XYZ file of C-alpha atoms in Angstrom:
623
model
C 5.901 103.930 -35.294
C 8.899 102.030 -33.930
C 8.554 100.907 -30.313
C 11.598 102.897 -29.230
C 10.239 106.088 -30.794
C 6.762 105.326 -29.511
C 7.812 105.542 -25.864
C 10.390 108.358 -26.046
C 7.742 110.759 -24.699
C 7.750 108.798 -21.453
C 11.297 109.729 -20.485
C 10.600 112.953 -18.509
C 7.608 111.387 -16.687
C 9.480 108.155 -16.043
C 12.567 109.880 -14.713
C 10.557 112.010 -12.248
C 8.502 109.020 -11.133
C 11.557 106.842 -10.603
C 13.338 109.475 -8.540
C 10.246 109.878 -6.343
C 9.821 106.128 -5.884
C 13.477 105.668 -5.018
C 13.206 108.218 -2.236
C 10.155 106.634 -0.616
C 10.649 102.887 -1.201
C 12.467 100.519 1.142
C 15.049 98.220 -0.405
C 13.681 95.097 -2.003
C 15.752 92.877 0.280
C 13.733 94.191 3.224
C 10.370 93.380 1.702
C 8.910 90.105 2.913
C 5.351 90.247 1.628
C 5.732 87.612 -1.086
C 3.871 84.328 -1.015
C 2.488 82.001 -3.725
C -1.048 82.892 -4.801
C -3.928 80.957 -6.354
C -1.882 77.777 -6.110
C -3.889 74.763 -7.213
C -0.944 72.557 -6.288
C 2.653 73.346 -5.353
C 5.902 71.465 -5.817
C 8.035 70.591 -2.772
C 10.591 73.232 -3.800
C 8.171 76.158 -3.468
C 8.974 76.381 0.240
C 12.708 76.630 -0.548
C 12.383 79.888 -2.482
C 14.077 82.903 -0.971
C 12.202 85.917 -2.382
C 15.295 88.049 -1.817
C 17.419 85.701 -3.947
C 15.441 83.245 -6.121
C 17.347 81.106 -8.630
C 20.748 82.522 -7.607
C 22.861 80.218 -9.816
C 25.041 81.595 -12.613
C 22.713 81.522 -15.630
C 25.179 80.966 -18.514
C 27.405 77.967 -17.719
C 28.826 77.759 -21.243
C 30.524 81.169 -20.942
C 31.233 82.229 -17.355
C 32.656 85.489 -16.040
C 33.335 86.412 -12.428
C 31.903 89.937 -12.450
C 28.121 89.589 -12.450
C 25.087 90.478 -10.339
C 21.817 88.555 -10.143
C 18.746 90.819 -10.355
C 16.137 88.177 -9.573
C 13.852 89.038 -6.682
C 10.953 91.321 -5.902
C 10.225 94.013 -8.484
C 7.285 96.379 -8.729
C 4.809 95.796 -11.531
C 1.772 97.364 -13.158
C -0.683 96.467 -15.897
C -1.613 99.174 -18.387
C -3.538 99.379 -21.667
C -1.374 98.585 -24.674
C 0.302 101.755 -25.919
C -0.547 103.800 -22.836
C 1.975 105.922 -20.980
C 4.191 104.469 -18.332
C 2.077 103.926 -15.179
C 2.858 106.362 -12.404
C 1.564 103.972 -9.773
C 2.199 100.259 -9.556
C -0.166 97.433 -8.683
C 2.172 95.618 -6.312
C 5.213 93.368 -6.242
C 6.106 90.472 -8.517
C 8.773 87.850 -7.913
C 11.142 87.739 -10.881
C 11.721 85.474 -12.794
C 8.272 83.895 -12.458
C 5.623 84.772 -15.066
C 2.803 86.957 -13.813
C 0.214 84.186 -14.362
C 2.121 81.788 -12.087
C 1.499 81.191 -8.396
C 5.172 81.801 -7.586
C 5.064 85.296 -9.051
C 2.946 86.294 -6.073
C 0.440 87.838 -8.493
C -1.421 85.170 -10.478
C -2.987 87.586 -12.990
C -3.732 87.302 -16.699
C -2.580 89.968 -19.148
C -3.700 89.455 -22.780
C -3.057 91.229 -26.047
C -4.750 94.502 -25.043
C -2.525 95.147 -22.040
C 1.148 95.634 -21.332
C 3.001 94.454 -18.254
C 5.478 96.894 -16.721
C 8.315 96.031 -14.329
C 10.384 98.415 -12.243
C 13.343 98.089 -9.914
C 15.988 100.363 -8.411
C 19.468 98.831 -8.278
C 22.933 99.745 -7.136
C 25.915 99.283 -9.437
C 29.250 99.482 -7.653
C 32.123 101.338 -9.242
C 33.966 98.006 -9.546
C 31.358 96.837 -12.073
C 31.497 100.020 -14.129
C 34.816 99.283 -15.759
C 34.110 100.047 -19.396
C 30.777 98.446 -20.172
C 27.801 97.048 -18.281
C 25.548 94.470 -19.925
C 21.967 93.875 -18.792
C 20.999 90.261 -19.557
C 17.624 88.527 -19.798
C 17.438 84.736 -19.998
C 13.999 84.969 -21.630
C 11.040 87.343 -21.702
C 7.764 86.391 -23.384
C 7.278 88.045 -25.838
C 8.174 91.665 -26.686
C 10.296 93.576 -24.206
C 11.453 97.185 -24.200
C 14.039 98.068 -21.559
C 14.500 101.494 -19.968
C 17.490 102.477 -17.814
C 17.101 105.723 -15.888
C 14.229 106.624 -18.184
C 16.170 105.990 -21.394
C 15.091 103.234 -23.785
C 18.112 101.011 -24.375
C 16.490 98.517 -26.735
C 13.565 96.346 -27.810
C 13.639 92.562 -28.145
C 11.060 90.209 -29.658
C 11.225 86.514 -28.872
C 10.065 84.504 -25.886
C 12.665 81.723 -25.900
C 16.098 83.212 -26.592
C 18.450 85.108 -24.269
C 19.320 88.713 -25.041
C 21.176 91.650 -23.547
C 21.653 95.385 -23.937
C 24.798 97.384 -23.304
C 23.566 100.030 -20.849
C 26.717 101.979 -19.910
C 25.693 105.203 -21.648
C 22.329 105.188 -19.865
C 23.856 104.962 -16.385
C 23.887 108.059 -14.234
C 26.561 109.161 -11.790
C 26.581 107.405 -8.463
C 25.537 103.875 -7.562
C 21.765 104.222 -7.791
C 20.134 103.308 -11.100
C 16.593 102.472 -12.195
C 15.324 99.837 -14.597
C 11.870 99.630 -16.183
C 10.651 96.998 -18.634
C 7.576 97.074 -20.845
C 6.283 93.666 -21.984
C 3.600 92.779 -24.515
C 2.491 89.201 -25.189
C -0.590 88.328 -27.284
C -0.309 84.570 -26.471
C -2.482 82.689 -29.017
C -3.896 85.901 -30.496
C -0.611 86.732 -32.223
C 1.624 85.061 -34.827
C 4.640 84.546 -32.557
C 6.005 81.201 -31.276
C 4.208 80.340 -28.014
C 4.329 76.560 -27.644
C 1.342 75.237 -25.706
C 0.197 78.532 -24.214
C -3.411 79.570 -24.848
C -5.692 82.176 -23.333
C -8.322 79.516 -22.598
C -6.430 76.445 -21.307
C -7.911 73.038 -22.108
C -6.713 69.519 -22.867
C -3.152 69.665 -24.176
C -3.097 73.499 -24.105
C -1.918 75.285 -21.001
C -1.909 78.563 -19.038
C -0.282 81.610 -20.668
C 3.208 82.737 -19.662
C 3.750 86.492 -19.894
C 6.843 88.505 -19.118
C 10.164 87.641 -17.499
C 10.509 83.892 -16.934
C 14.283 83.409 -16.755
C 17.033 85.089 -14.759
C 17.789 88.813 -15.115
C 21.408 89.725 -14.470
C 24.152 92.318 -14.876
C 27.637 91.660 -16.176
C 30.717 93.887 -16.280
C 32.945 93.633 -19.363
C 35.858 95.641 -20.802
C 35.703 97.720 -23.976
C 36.687 94.692 -26.058
C 34.971 91.576 -24.770
C 34.089 88.045 -25.852
C 30.542 88.059 -27.216
C 30.192 84.360 -28.070
C 31.906 81.010 -28.459
C 31.131 78.336 -31.028
C 32.417 74.888 -30.081
C 32.241 72.160 -32.721
C 33.378 68.549 -32.284
C 35.028 66.674 -35.170
C 34.738 63.134 -33.868
C 36.274 61.281 -36.810
C 39.445 63.396 -36.678
C 39.628 63.500 -32.852
C 39.362 67.269 -32.994
C 37.554 70.018 -31.132
C 37.150 73.395 -32.842
C 36.531 76.633 -30.954
C 35.580 79.905 -32.640
C 35.518 83.148 -30.638
C 33.798 86.416 -31.457
C 35.066 89.705 -29.977
C 33.217 92.986 -29.689
C 35.134 95.743 -31.563
C 38.493 93.902 -31.834
C 41.646 95.926 -32.415
C 44.529 95.012 -34.701
C 46.653 93.815 -31.793
C 43.994 91.628 -30.198
C 44.415 87.872 -30.307
C 42.436 85.023 -28.752
C 44.080 82.431 -26.515
C 42.166 79.181 -26.111
C 43.127 76.551 -23.561
C 41.589 73.073 -23.425
C 41.620 71.104 -20.162
C 40.789 67.505 -19.264
C 40.272 66.652 -15.595
C 41.993 69.898 -14.621
C 45.081 69.247 -16.765
C 45.801 71.369 -19.834
C 45.808 69.279 -23.012
C 46.133 72.085 -25.536
C 46.670 75.805 -26.043
C 46.585 77.908 -29.173
C 46.456 81.594 -30.089
C 44.320 82.680 -33.045
C 42.777 85.802 -34.540
C 39.203 86.918 -33.867
C 36.700 84.482 -35.486
C 39.519 82.117 -36.486
C 38.964 78.533 -35.338
C 41.254 77.175 -32.659
C 41.699 73.506 -33.581
C 42.709 70.911 -31.000
C 43.711 67.417 -32.115
C 43.414 65.044 -29.174
C 46.070 62.353 -28.738
C 44.023 60.506 -26.128
C 40.457 61.541 -26.885
C 37.754 61.088 -24.270
C 34.295 60.727 -25.725
C 30.935 62.093 -24.542
C 28.107 59.535 -24.364
C 25.276 58.623 -21.974
C 27.541 55.986 -20.440
C 30.475 58.386 -20.030
C 29.553 62.078 -20.424
C 33.077 63.479 -20.457
C 33.386 67.253 -20.728
C 36.501 69.208 -21.653
C 36.909 72.555 -19.892
C 37.686 75.706 -21.861
C 39.457 78.904 -20.907
C 39.246 81.617 -23.545
C 40.989 84.988 -23.246
C 41.475 88.117 -25.352
C 45.135 89.119 -25.389
C 46.631 92.520 -26.152
C 50.273 91.611 -26.216
C 50.765 89.656 -23.012
C 47.910 91.395 -21.207
C 44.625 89.558 -20.683
C 41.820 91.928 -21.718
C 38.853 89.609 -21.105
C 38.461 85.982 -20.106
C 35.641 83.432 -19.888
C 35.338 79.807 -18.897
C 33.261 77.170 -20.662
C 33.273 73.553 -21.720
C 32.847 71.327 -24.742
C 32.754 67.636 -25.658
C 33.758 65.176 -28.347
C 30.700 63.414 -29.733
C 29.072 62.688 -33.089
C 25.470 62.186 -34.164
C 24.964 60.784 -37.667
C 23.158 58.214 -39.794
C 24.379 55.040 -41.490
C 22.715 52.050 -43.197
C 22.352 48.750 -41.384
C 22.898 45.358 -43.006
C 19.464 45.619 -44.646
C 20.110 49.088 -46.043
C 17.850 50.828 -43.490
C 19.176 54.142 -42.173
C 20.017 54.110 -38.481
C 20.711 56.864 -35.976
C 24.319 56.605 -34.865
C 26.029 58.023 -31.792
C 29.815 58.159 -32.047
C 29.588 55.841 -35.099
C 27.649 53.178 -33.193
C 23.954 52.383 -33.229
C 22.323 53.419 -29.963
C 18.572 53.033 -29.663
C 17.329 56.338 -28.275
C 14.386 56.181 -25.902
C 13.041 58.976 -23.769
C 9.997 60.902 -22.603
C 8.242 63.842 -24.173
C 9.153 66.596 -21.727
C 6.858 69.639 -21.653
C 8.896 71.494 -19.021
C 5.891 72.910 -17.110
C 5.470 73.427 -13.368
C 2.188 73.829 -11.429
C 3.569 76.705 -9.370
C 6.109 78.311 -11.746
C 4.560 77.415 -15.156
C 7.566 77.807 -17.522
C 9.991 78.341 -14.616
C 11.190 75.672 -12.200
C 11.022 76.880 -8.577
C 14.713 76.151 -7.945
C 17.738 74.732 -9.738
C 17.290 71.563 -7.684
C 13.801 71.225 -9.145
C 15.135 71.805 -12.655
C 17.625 68.994 -12.115
C 15.045 66.690 -10.511
C 13.161 65.908 -13.723
C 16.376 65.040 -15.569
C 17.700 62.871 -12.760
C 14.410 60.987 -12.384
C 14.309 60.429 -16.137
C 17.719 58.807 -15.890
C 16.708 56.798 -12.820
C 13.858 55.366 -14.890
C 16.338 54.132 -17.490
C 15.728 56.603 -20.323
C 18.745 57.840 -22.292
C 17.062 60.720 -24.133
C 14.579 63.579 -23.622
C 12.529 65.336 -26.270
C 12.055 68.921 -25.109
C 8.612 69.611 -26.485
C 7.742 73.001 -28.098
C 9.579 74.827 -25.319
C 13.167 75.954 -24.746
C 14.696 75.616 -21.292
C 17.138 77.861 -19.413
C 20.790 77.167 -20.179
C 21.269 75.399 -16.866
C 18.840 72.644 -17.895
C 21.017 71.744 -20.889
C 24.102 72.047 -18.711
C 22.680 69.392 -16.396
C 21.980 67.161 -19.402
C 25.533 67.708 -20.633
C 27.179 66.699 -17.399
C 24.805 63.781 -16.683
C 24.828 62.342 -20.205
C 21.265 62.740 -21.472
C 20.591 63.018 -25.215
C 18.241 65.882 -26.117
C 15.915 66.463 -29.050
C 15.083 70.159 -29.134
C 11.775 71.390 -30.589
C 11.042 74.816 -31.966
C 8.095 76.292 -30.031
C 5.099 76.338 -32.343
C 2.753 79.201 -33.099
C 0.478 80.751 -35.729
C -1.493 77.541 -36.099
C -4.623 76.712 -38.072
C -3.441 74.381 -40.806
C -4.001 70.626 -40.739
C -2.093 67.389 -41.084
C -2.946 63.861 -42.102
C -1.584 60.521 -40.975
C -2.309 56.898 -41.767
C -0.562 53.628 -40.845
C 2.669 53.039 -42.724
C 3.109 56.548 -44.083
C 2.995 60.138 -42.970
C 0.374 62.143 -44.803
C 0.662 65.399 -46.675
C -1.767 67.927 -45.254
C -1.971 71.645 -45.777
C 0.772 74.101 -44.912
C 0.048 77.303 -43.064
C -0.204 80.386 -45.256
C 1.593 82.767 -42.912
C 1.988 86.493 -43.291
C 5.438 87.840 -44.093
C 5.638 89.174 -40.512
C 4.830 85.745 -39.091
C 7.409 84.022 -41.297
C 10.082 86.530 -40.342
C 9.342 86.095 -36.630
C 9.635 82.297 -36.913
C 12.887 82.342 -38.885
C 14.496 84.942 -36.617
C 13.624 83.141 -33.386
C 14.521 79.667 -34.657
C 17.987 80.940 -35.617
C 18.340 82.671 -32.240
C 17.373 79.464 -30.392
C 19.870 77.406 -32.390
C 22.624 79.974 -31.834
C 21.976 80.207 -28.089
C 22.073 76.428 -27.597
C 24.653 75.366 -30.193
C 27.387 74.614 -27.654
C 25.438 72.071 -25.590
C 26.718 68.609 -26.633
C 23.610 66.903 -25.232
C 21.480 68.367 -28.041
C 21.664 65.913 -30.938
C 18.445 66.619 -32.891
C 16.697 69.844 -33.972
C 12.916 69.677 -34.529
C 11.582 72.762 -36.387
C 7.946 71.577 -36.707
C 5.580 69.412 -34.633
C 2.354 67.874 -35.989
C 1.947 70.611 -38.605
C 1.320 73.208 -35.900
C 1.955 76.329 -37.950
C 4.063 74.300 -40.397
C 5.005 76.335 -43.477
C 7.619 76.342 -46.237
C 8.719 72.985 -44.830
C 11.373 72.039 -47.369
C 12.981 75.470 -47.191
C 12.976 75.648 -43.378
C 14.286 72.105 -42.953
C 16.998 72.552 -45.592
C 18.094 75.777 -43.921
C 18.263 74.042 -40.538
C 20.358 71.191 -41.952
C 22.764 73.614 -43.620
C 22.996 75.938 -40.615
C 24.037 73.185 -38.207
C 25.487 70.128 -39.979
C 26.792 68.837 -36.630
C 23.309 67.599 -35.663
C 20.408 65.703 -37.206
C 17.193 67.438 -38.201
C 13.754 65.941 -37.582
C 11.930 68.235 -39.988
C 8.300 67.450 -39.215
C 7.743 65.403 -36.082
C 4.414 63.665 -36.701
C 3.498 66.398 -39.170
C 3.410 66.935 -42.905
C 6.057 64.645 -44.274
C 9.153 65.861 -46.076
C 12.173 64.061 -47.495
C 14.313 66.945 -46.332
C 16.206 66.355 -43.117
C 17.483 62.993 -41.913
C 14.503 61.719 -39.898
C 11.008 60.449 -40.660
C 8.856 60.700 -37.545
C 5.416 59.213 -36.899
C 3.102 59.765 -33.894
C 0.590 57.214 -32.669
C -1.408 56.779 -29.436
C -1.290 54.692 -27.417
C 0.408 51.754 -29.180
C 3.800 51.819 -30.902
C 3.818 51.653 -34.697
C 6.268 52.684 -37.401
C 6.242 53.646 -41.076
C 7.207 50.887 -43.480
C 11.037 50.944 -43.431
C 11.179 49.122 -46.786
C 9.512 52.146 -48.367
C 11.035 55.007 -46.344
C 14.042 53.657 -44.462
C 16.604 53.774 -47.247
C 16.562 57.572 -47.232
C 15.726 58.567 -43.659
C 15.985 57.313 -40.105
C 12.655 55.928 -38.842
C 11.478 57.095 -35.421
C 8.306 56.992 -33.341
C 8.143 60.599 -32.170
C 5.216 60.168 -29.754
C 3.270 57.240 -28.327
C 1.889 56.011 -25.010
C 0.098 58.677 -23.012
C -1.114 56.255 -20.342
C -3.056 58.190 -17.716
C -3.363 57.753 -13.970
C -4.885 60.554 -11.848
C -3.583 60.583 -8.277
C -5.937 62.094 -5.693
C -4.526 65.210 -4.068
C -1.955 65.724 -6.804
C -4.048 66.877 -9.760
C -4.602 70.317 -11.264
C -8.353 69.930 -10.830
C -10.480 67.436 -8.905
C -12.234 65.863 -11.898
C -12.287 65.766 -15.705
C -8.562 65.063 -15.934
C -7.556 62.896 -18.881
C -4.938 60.723 -20.545
C -4.931 59.012 -23.920
C -5.868 55.841 -22.038
C -6.674 55.981 -18.311
C -6.127 53.480 -15.500
C -7.187 53.117 -11.879
C -3.983 52.004 -10.172
C -0.263 51.392 -10.603
C -0.684 47.664 -11.270
C -2.958 48.252 -14.245
C -0.709 51.052 -15.470
C 2.471 48.978 -15.349
C 0.807 46.003 -17.023
C -0.260 48.178 -19.953
C 3.177 49.790 -20.155
C 4.763 46.331 -20.264
C 2.607 45.563 -23.293
C 3.779 48.763 -24.990
C 7.416 47.760 -24.509
C 6.714 44.215 -25.749
C 5.187 45.688 -28.905
C 7.995 48.212 -29.302
C 10.870 45.725 -29.144
C 10.230 43.881 -32.455
C 10.117 47.215 -34.313
C 13.778 47.917 -33.551
C 15.252 45.082 -35.682
C 12.857 46.109 -38.469
C 14.283 49.619 -38.632
C 13.116 51.763 -35.699
C 15.941 53.964 -34.317
C 14.189 55.882 -31.549
C 10.913 56.254 -29.648
C 9.440 58.886 -27.352
C 6.911 58.111 -24.632
C 4.340 60.717 -23.577
C 5.242 62.089 -21.027
C 7.561 63.103 -18.151
C 4.956 64.631 -15.834
C 1.270 65.422 -15.691
C 0.619 68.936 -16.992
C -2.504 70.769 -15.848
C -5.477 68.539 -16.821
C -3.269 65.942 -18.536
C -2.564 63.016 -16.208
C -0.446 60.915 -18.557
C 2.852 61.665 -16.835
C 5.387 59.291 -15.388
C 5.146 61.608 -12.378
C 2.392 63.812 -10.984
C 2.469 67.495 -11.894
C 3.768 68.437 -8.421
C 6.497 65.744 -8.694
C 5.346 64.302 -5.358
C 4.362 60.890 -6.757
C 6.251 58.727 -9.234
C 3.547 56.567 -10.770
C 5.832 53.728 -11.852
C 8.437 51.833 -9.897
C 11.727 53.225 -11.300
C 13.365 49.784 -11.130
C 10.482 48.343 -13.158
C 11.048 50.960 -15.852
C 14.833 50.536 -15.865
C 14.510 46.806 -16.425
C 11.985 47.263 -19.228
C 14.059 49.918 -20.974
C 17.275 47.932 -20.754
C 15.613 45.352 -23.004
C 15.454 48.011 -25.733
C 19.136 48.925 -25.564
C 20.511 45.392 -25.716
C 19.024 44.570 -29.134
C 21.943 44.189 -31.570
C 21.635 45.627 -35.067
C 24.111 44.395 -37.699
C 25.510 47.312 -39.717
C 26.884 47.445 -43.229
């Protein structure tokens, strides 16, 4: 039975219950009972959270509209057996958008595959927002979400890492007052869906589950015909930027006007049909790079004659990621047609108090800024996808990003030996599991296509659920030729894609470039993992671990210096990039550059900057 049909019988009960609750409940802004619970450690930003208005920033910086309402804050919640009727009583309040397992949710409860998590909130929608259509947006909900508005199911979404929305106008009732309910089911590691490092029994490199809403919930008012998406593609070699616009239900008279601005000055304007590319050739192009992350502003409008029907603001950039042979015929990773050694941390994106969700936007920015302060020019976002604002910060600050697909449905194995990546077994997935992976990977790529900071897609990591590798990697290459594809980071090797990636702990190594480097770029996708537990800043008091542990900063920095000394000679031999594990401690892992609560930076940033600068100054002669 389809999920929508399955819960249609709830509508009369739900409607009555919602009306009753609305009459007896105070407004959520007046409720002040929230506080973090079961917090092993907190970040400094936890005390900055306003439960009436958490994470208030506009959540979609690549396509902004003025008419929107943030629905983050205190909601009611209940846990119920999977498939049971809508609960008529709730268990308490939960702070959205923090997962129910997190301390910042105010709940700190586990859910599991046999239960469903329900959310409820009454809202007011002013007449000014009810122009023609109202869209209800979710940044991310893990994993399956069904949304009810005034008792009516408006849609079901599966996928824990991609944004989605439902058009809810027909479900709205007369007057301002409306009700929203959301049913969530998430089997974590007992299902086939992508789930990254979440497990029901956390241990080692596997962490606490994340169930339910974990990114911003928001309303947006749009006209009958509105802009549904933009696709911005740089053409570096021709000094061009291409912008494609999609309109919902376009009429014959509708056209799209695209304006391109640089430093507030218009540098181009063109009018095109729906889905036709607007092409801008730049006379004085300004390039995006880590040294100079220049962004062009966009203003895109639907025109009906001379009347503006809908309008959004966004941005784009001129940059190129590619490969080219050096003087020895070894493929190199090129940025804007120049070799740039890429070096950055493996970034898990976890928080001790918010789990998947940073406490504030300042906290979200903090990790990126500290990474830059330490002299890294790249971040590998590891088996997790961040909110759009994280990529926006990388765009404007000039950080290169390698984006992983969150893994799931594991159980197969991989092999590795010095000098070559092994060929282990691929996962024999069910057709349902394969479909889920393909659908969500496409959705993740679509949602994040416009962020110029993303230069590499990584569909598989260490053979975790790796399947149909050649097919998946070829599809990824074809679907987005504007980026490189690292098909199997440290996993079962494939000649598909442009990158060969080896993992090794703790010391840096590389595959033999004379054997592999003529066809693919050689990178060291993970190494390091040097551990240092800091008393008072760990997830648990003992039994924390790193790949190699030390007692103090002096020992730690001496060992790191050796890693950099060993890494440097690999670059002239053919190494194009390396990734150090990792940005922060995560739960029992203490191999971060910073503690899990971000209170202690374990290395002197100036020490790291000086060491890393040695990597970037190595000159590689090109063909």
